C-alpha cells in the first residue's frame, strides 16, 4: 500500500467531502475506493473495518478510522491545521460544528420523499439564511477559497465531487438501506 490515505465512501460528497477538503488543504494526495453496491458495504462490515458499521472510513497511518469528526481532528492535528492554541481550536470546532449542521440540512433535503421536500426546503433555507450564512460571510469564503491547496482542489479535474443528482438517490438507497 502506498503512503496515501485511502477513502472509502460512495462516489459523491456527503460526509466524506469535509475530509477531502481538509486533505486538500494539507496538500495530501489520497486514493478513493467507492462503494458501488450493497455488497461493498457488507464486505467492509464483515471484515471488521467499520467500528460502527458505517462509512465514511479512512485508512491512514495503519488505522481504519471512522466517524467524520474524529477523522478530521486526526488529519488537522497531524498536518498542523488545528489551531495554534486552545482558543483557536475552540473557534475551529465551532465553525466545524456549524458546517456539519448546515451540511446535514442539505444532505437530508436530497433524500426527502417528494411530499416532504417542499416543507424541508423552507426550513432548510430559513436556517441557512438566518443562522449559518451570517457566520460564514463572503470574506470568510474568499479567504478559504484562495488558500493555494484549496484553490487547486476547487479546479476542474480535481477529486472534488459534484453535488448529488436526483438520479443518484436510488443507487445510494440500494447501498445504504
Short mmCIF file of N, CA and C in Angstrom, two decimals, residues 45-129:
data_model
loop_
_atom_site.label_atom_id
_atom_site.label_comp_id
_atom_site.label_asym_id
_atom_site.label_seq_id
_atom_site.Cartn_x
_atom_site.Cartn_y
_atom_site.Cartn_z
N UNK A 45 -18.11 -4.22 6.45
CA UNK A 45 -18.68 -4.53 7.77
C UNK A 45 -18.20 -5.89 8.26
N UNK A 46 -18.21 -6.87 7.37
CA UNK A 46 -17.85 -8.25 7.78
C UNK A 46 -16.36 -8.39 8.08
N UNK A 47 -15.52 -7.63 7.39
CA UNK A 47 -14.08 -7.79 7.65
C UNK A 47 -13.60 -6.97 8.85
N UNK A 48 -14.53 -6.31 9.55
CA UNK A 48 -14.17 -5.60 10.78
C UNK A 48 -13.59 -4.22 10.56
N UNK A 49 -13.72 -3.68 9.35
CA UNK A 49 -13.13 -2.38 9.05
C UNK A 49 -13.92 -1.21 9.62
N UNK A 50 -15.20 -1.42 9.93
CA UNK A 50 -16.07 -0.32 10.33
C UNK A 50 -16.50 -0.47 11.78
N UNK A 51 -15.87 0.28 12.65
CA UNK A 51 -16.14 0.20 14.08
C UNK A 51 -17.63 0.30 14.40
N UNK A 52 -18.33 1.21 13.75
CA UNK A 52 -19.75 1.40 14.00
C UNK A 52 -20.60 0.97 12.80
N UNK A 53 -20.03 0.15 11.94
CA UNK A 53 -20.74 -0.43 10.79
C UNK A 53 -21.20 0.60 9.77
N UNK A 54 -20.50 1.75 9.71
CA UNK A 54 -20.89 2.78 8.77
C UNK A 54 -19.66 3.49 8.21
N UNK A 55 -19.86 4.12 7.07
CA UNK A 55 -18.84 4.93 6.43
C UNK A 55 -19.23 6.39 6.61
N UNK A 56 -18.31 7.33 6.43
CA UNK A 56 -17.01 7.21 5.78
C UNK A 56 -15.99 6.48 6.65
N UNK A 57 -15.01 5.90 5.95
CA UNK A 57 -13.88 5.25 6.60
C UNK A 57 -12.62 5.68 5.84
N UNK A 58 -11.59 6.00 6.60
CA UNK A 58 -10.31 6.41 6.00
C UNK A 58 -9.22 5.52 6.57
N UNK A 59 -8.48 4.90 5.67
CA UNK A 59 -7.28 4.16 6.07
C UNK A 59 -6.12 5.14 6.04
N UNK A 60 -5.52 5.33 7.21
CA UNK A 60 -4.42 6.29 7.33
C UNK A 60 -3.50 5.86 8.46
N UNK A 61 -2.21 5.87 8.22
CA UNK A 61 -1.21 5.55 9.23
C UNK A 61 -1.49 4.20 9.91
N UNK A 62 -1.92 3.22 9.12
CA UNK A 62 -2.16 1.89 9.65
C UNK A 62 -3.47 1.72 10.40
N UNK A 63 -4.29 2.76 10.41
CA UNK A 63 -5.58 2.69 11.11
C UNK A 63 -6.72 2.71 10.09
N UNK A 64 -7.84 2.17 10.50
CA UNK A 64 -9.08 2.28 9.74
C UNK A 64 -10.01 3.16 10.57
N UNK A 65 -10.00 4.44 10.26
CA UNK A 65 -10.73 5.43 11.05
C UNK A 65 -12.14 5.65 10.50
N UNK A 66 -13.09 5.73 11.43
CA UNK A 66 -14.46 6.08 11.11
C UNK A 66 -14.86 7.27 11.97
N UNK A 67 -16.01 7.80 11.70
CA UNK A 67 -16.58 8.98 12.35
C UNK A 67 -15.88 10.23 11.82
N UNK A 68 -16.62 10.98 11.06
CA UNK A 68 -16.08 12.12 10.32
C UNK A 68 -15.30 13.09 11.20
N UNK A 69 -15.85 13.47 12.33
CA UNK A 69 -15.15 14.46 13.17
C UNK A 69 -13.84 13.90 13.72
N UNK A 70 -13.82 12.63 14.08
CA UNK A 70 -12.58 12.01 14.56
C UNK A 70 -11.53 12.00 13.46
N UNK A 71 -11.96 11.69 12.25
CA UNK A 71 -11.04 11.69 11.11
C UNK A 71 -10.51 13.10 10.86
N UNK A 72 -11.40 14.08 10.88
CA UNK A 72 -10.99 15.47 10.68
C UNK A 72 -10.02 15.94 11.75
N UNK A 73 -10.32 15.62 13.00
CA UNK A 73 -9.42 16.02 14.09
C UNK A 73 -8.03 15.40 13.92
N UNK A 74 -7.99 14.13 13.54
CA UNK A 74 -6.71 13.44 13.35
C UNK A 74 -5.91 14.11 12.24
N UNK A 75 -6.56 14.33 11.10
CA UNK A 75 -5.86 14.92 9.95
C UNK A 75 -5.41 16.35 10.27
N UNK A 76 -6.30 17.13 10.89
CA UNK A 76 -5.95 18.52 11.22
C UNK A 76 -4.77 18.57 12.18
N UNK A 77 -4.77 17.68 13.17
CA UNK A 77 -3.66 17.66 14.12
C UNK A 77 -2.38 17.19 13.45
N UNK A 78 -2.48 16.11 12.67
CA UNK A 78 -1.31 15.55 12.00
C UNK A 78 -0.62 16.57 11.10
N UNK A 79 -1.41 17.37 10.39
CA UNK A 79 -0.84 18.31 9.43
C UNK A 79 -0.82 19.76 9.96
N UNK A 80 -0.91 19.89 11.28
CA UNK A 80 -0.77 21.18 11.95
C UNK A 80 -1.78 22.22 11.44
N UNK A 81 -3.02 21.78 11.28
CA UNK A 81 -4.08 22.67 10.82
C UNK A 81 -5.17 22.85 11.88
N UNK A 82 -4.85 22.52 13.12
CA UNK A 82 -5.88 22.54 14.16
C UNK A 82 -5.65 23.66 15.17
N UNK A 83 -5.16 24.77 14.69
CA UNK A 83 -5.01 25.94 15.54
C UNK A 83 -3.73 25.95 16.34
N UNK A 84 -3.34 27.15 16.75
CA UNK A 84 -2.07 27.29 17.48
C UNK A 84 -2.24 27.17 18.98
N UNK A 85 -3.48 27.29 19.47
CA UNK A 85 -3.72 27.19 20.91
C UNK A 85 -5.15 26.72 21.15
N UNK A 86 -5.51 26.55 22.42
CA UNK A 86 -6.82 26.03 22.79
C UNK A 86 -7.97 26.92 22.30
N UNK A 87 -7.80 28.25 22.38
CA UNK A 87 -8.85 29.16 21.93
C UNK A 87 -9.07 29.07 20.42
N UNK A 88 -7.99 28.97 19.67
CA UNK A 88 -8.13 28.85 18.22
C UNK A 88 -8.78 27.51 17.86
N UNK A 89 -8.44 26.45 18.59
CA UNK A 89 -9.09 25.15 18.35
C UNK A 89 -10.58 25.21 18.65
N UNK A 90 -10.95 25.91 19.71
CA UNK A 90 -12.38 26.04 20.05
C UNK A 90 -13.12 26.78 18.93
N UNK A 91 -12.52 27.82 18.37
CA UNK A 91 -13.14 28.55 17.26
C UNK A 91 -13.28 27.63 16.05
N UNK A 92 -12.23 26.89 15.74
CA UNK A 92 -12.28 25.94 14.64
C UNK A 92 -13.40 24.93 14.88
N UNK A 93 -13.49 24.40 16.09
CA UNK A 93 -14.55 23.43 16.41
C UNK A 93 -15.95 24.02 16.23
N UNK A 94 -16.12 25.29 16.61
CA UNK A 94 -17.43 25.92 16.44
C UNK A 94 -17.80 26.02 14.96
N UNK A 95 -16.85 26.44 14.13
CA UNK A 95 -17.12 26.51 12.69
C UNK A 95 -17.39 25.11 12.12
N UNK A 96 -16.61 24.14 12.54
CA UNK A 96 -16.81 22.77 12.05
C UNK A 96 -18.21 22.27 12.41
N UNK A 97 -18.63 22.47 13.65
CA UNK A 97 -19.97 22.03 14.06
C UNK A 97 -21.04 22.76 13.26
N UNK A 98 -20.86 24.04 13.01
CA UNK A 98 -21.81 24.79 12.19
C UNK A 98 -21.88 24.27 10.77
N UNK A 99 -20.72 23.95 10.20
CA UNK A 99 -20.68 23.38 8.85
C UNK A 99 -21.40 22.05 8.82
N UNK A 100 -21.18 21.21 9.84
CA UNK A 100 -21.86 19.92 9.89
C UNK A 100 -23.37 20.08 9.99
N UNK A 101 -23.82 21.01 10.83
CA UNK A 101 -25.26 21.25 10.94
C UNK A 101 -25.85 21.68 9.60
N UNK A 102 -25.18 22.62 8.94
CA UNK A 102 -25.64 23.11 7.65
C UNK A 102 -25.61 22.01 6.60
N UNK A 103 -24.54 21.25 6.58
CA UNK A 103 -24.40 20.17 5.61
C UNK A 103 -25.50 19.12 5.79
N UNK A 104 -25.84 18.81 7.03
CA UNK A 104 -26.91 17.84 7.29
C UNK A 104 -28.23 18.29 6.69
N UNK A 105 -28.51 19.60 6.77
CA UNK A 105 -29.74 20.11 6.17
C UNK A 105 -29.78 19.80 4.68
N UNK A 106 -28.65 20.03 4.00
CA UNK A 106 -28.59 19.79 2.56
C UNK A 106 -28.62 18.30 2.23
N UNK A 107 -27.90 17.50 3.00
CA UNK A 107 -27.88 16.05 2.76
C UNK A 107 -29.30 15.48 2.88
N UNK A 108 -30.00 15.86 3.94
CA UNK A 108 -31.33 15.31 4.16
C UNK A 108 -32.35 15.85 3.16
N UNK A 109 -32.13 17.03 2.62
CA UNK A 109 -33.03 17.54 1.58
C UNK A 109 -33.01 16.60 0.37
N UNK A 110 -31.82 16.21 -0.04
CA UNK A 110 -31.69 15.36 -1.23
C UNK A 110 -32.44 14.05 -1.12
N UNK A 111 -32.60 13.55 0.09
CA UNK A 111 -33.21 12.23 0.24
C UNK A 111 -34.65 12.27 0.76
N UNK A 112 -35.22 13.47 0.87
CA UNK A 112 -36.60 13.59 1.33
C UNK A 112 -37.58 13.00 0.32
N UNK A 113 -38.64 12.34 0.80
CA UNK A 113 -39.69 11.91 -0.13
C UNK A 113 -40.33 13.15 -0.76
N UNK A 114 -40.90 12.99 -1.92
CA UNK A 114 -41.45 14.13 -2.68
C UNK A 114 -42.43 14.95 -1.86
N UNK A 115 -43.26 14.30 -1.04
CA UNK A 115 -44.28 15.03 -0.28
C UNK A 115 -43.71 15.83 0.89
N UNK A 116 -42.46 15.61 1.25
CA UNK A 116 -41.83 16.33 2.37
C UNK A 116 -40.78 17.34 1.90
N UNK A 117 -40.43 17.28 0.61
CA UNK A 117 -39.34 18.10 0.10
C UNK A 117 -39.59 19.60 0.26
N UNK A 118 -40.78 20.07 -0.07
CA UNK A 118 -41.06 21.50 -0.01
C UNK A 118 -40.97 22.01 1.43
N UNK A 119 -41.56 21.29 2.38
CA UNK A 119 -41.51 21.68 3.79
C UNK A 119 -40.06 21.69 4.29
N UNK A 120 -39.28 20.68 3.93
CA UNK A 120 -37.88 20.63 4.34
C UNK A 120 -37.10 21.80 3.72
N UNK A 121 -37.40 22.11 2.45
CA UNK A 121 -36.71 23.20 1.77
C UNK A 121 -36.92 24.53 2.48
N UNK A 122 -38.16 24.83 2.86
CA UNK A 122 -38.48 26.08 3.55
C UNK A 122 -37.71 26.14 4.87
N UNK A 123 -37.72 25.06 5.63
CA UNK A 123 -36.99 25.01 6.91
C UNK A 123 -35.48 25.16 6.69
N UNK A 124 -34.98 24.45 5.69
CA UNK A 124 -33.55 24.49 5.38
C UNK A 124 -33.11 25.91 5.00
N UNK A 125 -33.87 26.56 4.15
CA UNK A 125 -33.49 27.90 3.71
C UNK A 125 -33.58 28.92 4.85
N UNK A 126 -34.57 28.77 5.70
CA UNK A 126 -34.69 29.67 6.85
C UNK A 126 -33.47 29.54 7.76
N UNK A 127 -33.12 28.31 8.11
CA UNK A 127 -31.96 28.09 8.99
C UNK A 127 -30.66 28.53 8.31
N UNK A 128 -30.51 28.18 7.05
CA UNK A 128 -29.29 28.55 6.33
C UNK A 128 -29.12 30.07 6.27
N UNK A 129 -30.19 30.76 5.91
CA UNK A 129 -30.13 32.21 5.72
C UNK A 129 -29.96 32.97 7.03
#
